[in-house]
Coordinates of C-alpha atoms in Angstrom, one line a residue:
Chain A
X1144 CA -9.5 15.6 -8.1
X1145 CA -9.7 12.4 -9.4
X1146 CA -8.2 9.4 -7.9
X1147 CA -5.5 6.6 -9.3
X1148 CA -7.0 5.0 -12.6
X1149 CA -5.8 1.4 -13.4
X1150 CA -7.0 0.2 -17.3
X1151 CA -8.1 -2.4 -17.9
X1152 CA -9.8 -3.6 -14.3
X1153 CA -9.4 -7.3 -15.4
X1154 CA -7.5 -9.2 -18.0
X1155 CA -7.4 -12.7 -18.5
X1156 CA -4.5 -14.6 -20.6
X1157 CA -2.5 -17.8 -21.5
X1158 CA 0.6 -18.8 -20.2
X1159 CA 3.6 -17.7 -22.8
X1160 CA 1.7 -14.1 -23.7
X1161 CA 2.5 -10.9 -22.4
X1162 CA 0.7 -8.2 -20.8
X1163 CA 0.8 -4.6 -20.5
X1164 CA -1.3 -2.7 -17.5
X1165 CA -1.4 0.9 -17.7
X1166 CA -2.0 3.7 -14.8
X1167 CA -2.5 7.1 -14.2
X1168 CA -1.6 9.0 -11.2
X1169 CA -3.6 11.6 -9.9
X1170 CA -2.7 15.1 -11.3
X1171 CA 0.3 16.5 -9.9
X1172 CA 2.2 13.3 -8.3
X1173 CA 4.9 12.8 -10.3
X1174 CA 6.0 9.5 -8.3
X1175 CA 4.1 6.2 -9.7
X1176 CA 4.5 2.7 -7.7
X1177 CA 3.6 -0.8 -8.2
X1178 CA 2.6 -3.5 -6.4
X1179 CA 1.2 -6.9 -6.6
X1180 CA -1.1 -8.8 -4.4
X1181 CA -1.5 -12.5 -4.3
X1182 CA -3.0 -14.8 -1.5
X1183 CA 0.3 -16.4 -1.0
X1184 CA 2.8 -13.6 -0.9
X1185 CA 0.4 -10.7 0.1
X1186 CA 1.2 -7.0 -1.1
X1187 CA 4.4 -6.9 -2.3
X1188 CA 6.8 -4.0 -4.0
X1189 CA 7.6 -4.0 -7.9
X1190 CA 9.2 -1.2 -8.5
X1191 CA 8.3 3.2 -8.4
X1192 CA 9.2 5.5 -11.2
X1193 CA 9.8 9.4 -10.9
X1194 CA 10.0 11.7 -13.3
X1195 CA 10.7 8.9 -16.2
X1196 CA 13.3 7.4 -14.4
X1197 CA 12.6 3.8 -12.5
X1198 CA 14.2 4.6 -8.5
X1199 CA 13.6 2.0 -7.1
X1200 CA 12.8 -1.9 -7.5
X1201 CA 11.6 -4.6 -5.6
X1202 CA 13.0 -8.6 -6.1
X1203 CA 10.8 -9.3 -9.3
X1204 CA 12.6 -11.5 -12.4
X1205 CA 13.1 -9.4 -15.7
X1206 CA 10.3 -10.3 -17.1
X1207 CA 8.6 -7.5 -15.3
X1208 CA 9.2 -4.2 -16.2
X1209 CA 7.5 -0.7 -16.2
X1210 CA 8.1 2.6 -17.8
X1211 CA 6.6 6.6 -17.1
X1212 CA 5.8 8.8 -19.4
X1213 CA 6.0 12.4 -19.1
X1214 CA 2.8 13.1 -18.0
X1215 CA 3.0 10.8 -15.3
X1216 CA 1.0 8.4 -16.8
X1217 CA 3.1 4.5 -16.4
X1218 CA 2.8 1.1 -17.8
X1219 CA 4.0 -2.0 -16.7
X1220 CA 4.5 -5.1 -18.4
X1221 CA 5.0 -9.0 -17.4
X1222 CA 6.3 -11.3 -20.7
X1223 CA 5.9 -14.9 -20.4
X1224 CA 3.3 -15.1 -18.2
X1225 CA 3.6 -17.9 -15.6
X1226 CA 0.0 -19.3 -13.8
X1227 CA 1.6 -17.5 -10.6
X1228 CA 1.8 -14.2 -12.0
X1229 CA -2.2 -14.3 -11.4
X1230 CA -3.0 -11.8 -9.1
X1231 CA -3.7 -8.0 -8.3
X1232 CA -1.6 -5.7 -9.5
X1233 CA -2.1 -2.1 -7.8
X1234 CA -0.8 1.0 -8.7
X1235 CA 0.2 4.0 -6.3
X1236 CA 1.1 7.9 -6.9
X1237 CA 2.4 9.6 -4.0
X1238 CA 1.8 12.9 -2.1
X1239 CA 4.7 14.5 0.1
X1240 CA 3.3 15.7 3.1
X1241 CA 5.9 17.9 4.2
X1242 CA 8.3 15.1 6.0
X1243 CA 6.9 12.0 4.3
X1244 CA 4.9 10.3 1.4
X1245 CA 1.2 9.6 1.4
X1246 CA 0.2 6.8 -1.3
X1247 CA -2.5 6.8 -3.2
X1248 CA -3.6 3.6 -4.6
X1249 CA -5.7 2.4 -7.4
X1250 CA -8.3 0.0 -7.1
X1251 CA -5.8 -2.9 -9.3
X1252 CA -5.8 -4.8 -12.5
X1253 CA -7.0 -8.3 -11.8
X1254 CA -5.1 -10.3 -13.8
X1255 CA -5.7 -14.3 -14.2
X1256 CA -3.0 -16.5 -16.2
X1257 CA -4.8 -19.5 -17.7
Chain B
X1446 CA 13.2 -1.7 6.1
X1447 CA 12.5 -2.6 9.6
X1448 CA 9.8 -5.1 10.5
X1449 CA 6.5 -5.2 11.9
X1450 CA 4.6 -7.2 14.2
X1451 CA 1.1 -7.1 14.5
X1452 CA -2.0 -9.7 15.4
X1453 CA -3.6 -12.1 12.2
X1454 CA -7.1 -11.0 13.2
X1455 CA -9.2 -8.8 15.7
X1456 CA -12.7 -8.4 16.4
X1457 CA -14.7 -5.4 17.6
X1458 CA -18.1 -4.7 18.2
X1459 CA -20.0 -2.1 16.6
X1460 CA -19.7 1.4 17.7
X1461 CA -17.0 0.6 20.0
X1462 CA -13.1 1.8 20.1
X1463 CA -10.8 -0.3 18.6
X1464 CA -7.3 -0.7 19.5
X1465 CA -4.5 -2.4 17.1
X1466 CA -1.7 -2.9 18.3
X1467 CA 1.8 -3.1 16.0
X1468 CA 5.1 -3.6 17.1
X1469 CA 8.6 -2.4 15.6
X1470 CA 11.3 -3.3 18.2
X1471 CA 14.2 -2.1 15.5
X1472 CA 12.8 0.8 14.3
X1473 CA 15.4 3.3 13.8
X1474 CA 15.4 7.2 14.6
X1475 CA 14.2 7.9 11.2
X1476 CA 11.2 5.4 10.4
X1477 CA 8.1 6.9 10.4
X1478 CA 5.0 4.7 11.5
X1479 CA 2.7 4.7 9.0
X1480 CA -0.7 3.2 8.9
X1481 CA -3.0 2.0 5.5
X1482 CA -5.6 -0.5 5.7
X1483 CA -7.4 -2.2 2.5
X1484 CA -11.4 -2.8 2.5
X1485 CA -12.5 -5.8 0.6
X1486 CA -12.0 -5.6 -3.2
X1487 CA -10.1 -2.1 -2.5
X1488 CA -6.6 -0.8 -3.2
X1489 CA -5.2 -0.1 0.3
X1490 CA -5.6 3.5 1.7
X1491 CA -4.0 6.1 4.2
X1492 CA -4.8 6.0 7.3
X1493 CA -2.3 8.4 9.7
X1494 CA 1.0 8.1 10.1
X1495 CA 3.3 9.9 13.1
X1496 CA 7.0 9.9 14.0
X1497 CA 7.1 10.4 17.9
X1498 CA 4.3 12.4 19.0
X1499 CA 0.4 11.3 19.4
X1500 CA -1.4 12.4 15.8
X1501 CA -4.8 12.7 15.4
X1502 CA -7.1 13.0 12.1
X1503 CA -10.3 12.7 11.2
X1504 CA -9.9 8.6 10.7
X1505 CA -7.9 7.8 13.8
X1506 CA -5.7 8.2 16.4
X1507 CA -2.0 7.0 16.5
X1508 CA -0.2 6.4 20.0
X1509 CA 3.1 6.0 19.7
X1510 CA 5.4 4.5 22.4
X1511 CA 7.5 6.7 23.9
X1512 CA 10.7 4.1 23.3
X1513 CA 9.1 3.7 19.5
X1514 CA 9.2 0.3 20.0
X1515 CA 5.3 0.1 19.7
X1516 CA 1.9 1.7 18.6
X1517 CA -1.0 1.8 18.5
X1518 CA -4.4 2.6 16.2
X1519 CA -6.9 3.9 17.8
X1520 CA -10.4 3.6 15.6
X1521 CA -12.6 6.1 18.4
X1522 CA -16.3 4.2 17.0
X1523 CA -16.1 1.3 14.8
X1524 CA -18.5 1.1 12.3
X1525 CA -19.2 -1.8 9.5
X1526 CA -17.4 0.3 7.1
X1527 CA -13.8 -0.2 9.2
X1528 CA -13.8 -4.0 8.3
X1529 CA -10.4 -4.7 6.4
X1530 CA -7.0 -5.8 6.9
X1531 CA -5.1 -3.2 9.2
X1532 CA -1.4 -2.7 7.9
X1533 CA 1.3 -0.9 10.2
X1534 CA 4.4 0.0 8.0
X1535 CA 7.5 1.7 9.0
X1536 CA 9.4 4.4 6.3
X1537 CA 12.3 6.7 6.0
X1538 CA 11.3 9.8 5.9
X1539 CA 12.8 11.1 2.3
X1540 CA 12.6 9.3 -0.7
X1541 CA 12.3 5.6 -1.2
X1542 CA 8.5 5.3 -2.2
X1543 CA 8.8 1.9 -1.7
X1544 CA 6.1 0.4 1.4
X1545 CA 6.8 -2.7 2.3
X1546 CA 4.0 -4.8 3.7
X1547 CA 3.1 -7.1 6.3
X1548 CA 0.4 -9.7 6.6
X1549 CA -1.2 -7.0 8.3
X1550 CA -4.4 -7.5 10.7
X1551 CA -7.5 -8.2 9.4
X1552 CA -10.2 -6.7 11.3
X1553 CA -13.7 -8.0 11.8
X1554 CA -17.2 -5.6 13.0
X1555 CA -19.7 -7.2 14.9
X1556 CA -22.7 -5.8 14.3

């Protein structure tokens, strides 16, 4: 099977623009989470989508937001970029393993706010 | 979600077993212990996770306290490829995709 695909691996942009990051869980896993990863804050929760619908949500402003399709497939998207919104941005789709959830991540979208 | 404790950094020689220690003094009845580390310009991966009971895989071991209070992951051989940061995390066990992470331990492989 293949693994979590993240598009596009880097991205560079200016302060003020916006940016849309796109994943793709691995076939099957209907559950999609994101995550971001700076030096200063480490790994930290955005928000998980399942089945279209966004369940749950971490302490992000508005400004980031995400969406699934029904495929699976899920984008999320940062306006106004701020210099700290620079970091990784990871993707995960999950697995139940018969009494909890493996994660699968994605190797990130490298994002760098100029 | 309940919090973890676990050491900044550890160092291990090659081909020897590695212990990490994490501890989670308020875990509740039911957290699972879960365990994913992230090699160097990785996304984090799966490691093993366990409830009460000892688990075993092809990875690692887990030892779990018999309070819960603590654990441990057990790498039986180090190799060069086990150098990354170590994170112990602690889910319910339906629902809630959400993992929430520490600052995890980063480990180091002598060689």
């Amino acid at each position: 099977k293949a693994g979590v695909t993240q598009t596009p691996r880097y991205l560079i942009k200016t302060r003020g623009q916006q940016v849309t990051l796109s994943c793709s869980p691995i076939s099957g896993h209907r559950s999609v989470s994101w995550y971001q990863q700076t030096p200063g804050q480490g790994l930290q929760f955005l928000f998980e989508y399942f089945s279209e619908t966004q369940r749950n949500k971490g302490n992000f402003p508005g400004r980031f937001s995400g969406r699934q399709f029904s495929n699976s497939r899920s984008e999320m998207n940062v306006s106004t970029l701020e210099l700290g919104d620079s970091a990784l941005y990871l993707c995960a789709s999950s697995l139940f393993l018969g009494s909890t959830y493996e994660q699968y991540f994605g190797p990130g979208t490298r994002l760098t706010v100029t | 979600d309940a919090k973890t404790t676990q050491p900044n950094s550890m160092e291990s020689n090659e081909e020897e077993p590695v212990h990490l220690p994490c501890n989670h003094s308020t875990i509740s009845g039911t957290d699972y212990i879960h365990w994913y580390r992230q090699l160097p310009s990785q996304g984090p991966e799966y490691v093993i996770h366990g409830l009460t009971s000892n688990v075993n895989n092809r990875m690692a071991s887990l030892a779990i306290a018999e309070d819960r209070k603590s654990s441990t992951l057990i790498l039986h051989r180090a190799t060069l490829r086990d150098a990354a940061v170590y994170y112990c995390i602690l889910r319910r066990n339906f629902g809630n995709e959400k993992l929430t992470f520490g600052t995890g331990t980063r480990l180091t492989i002598i060689p």
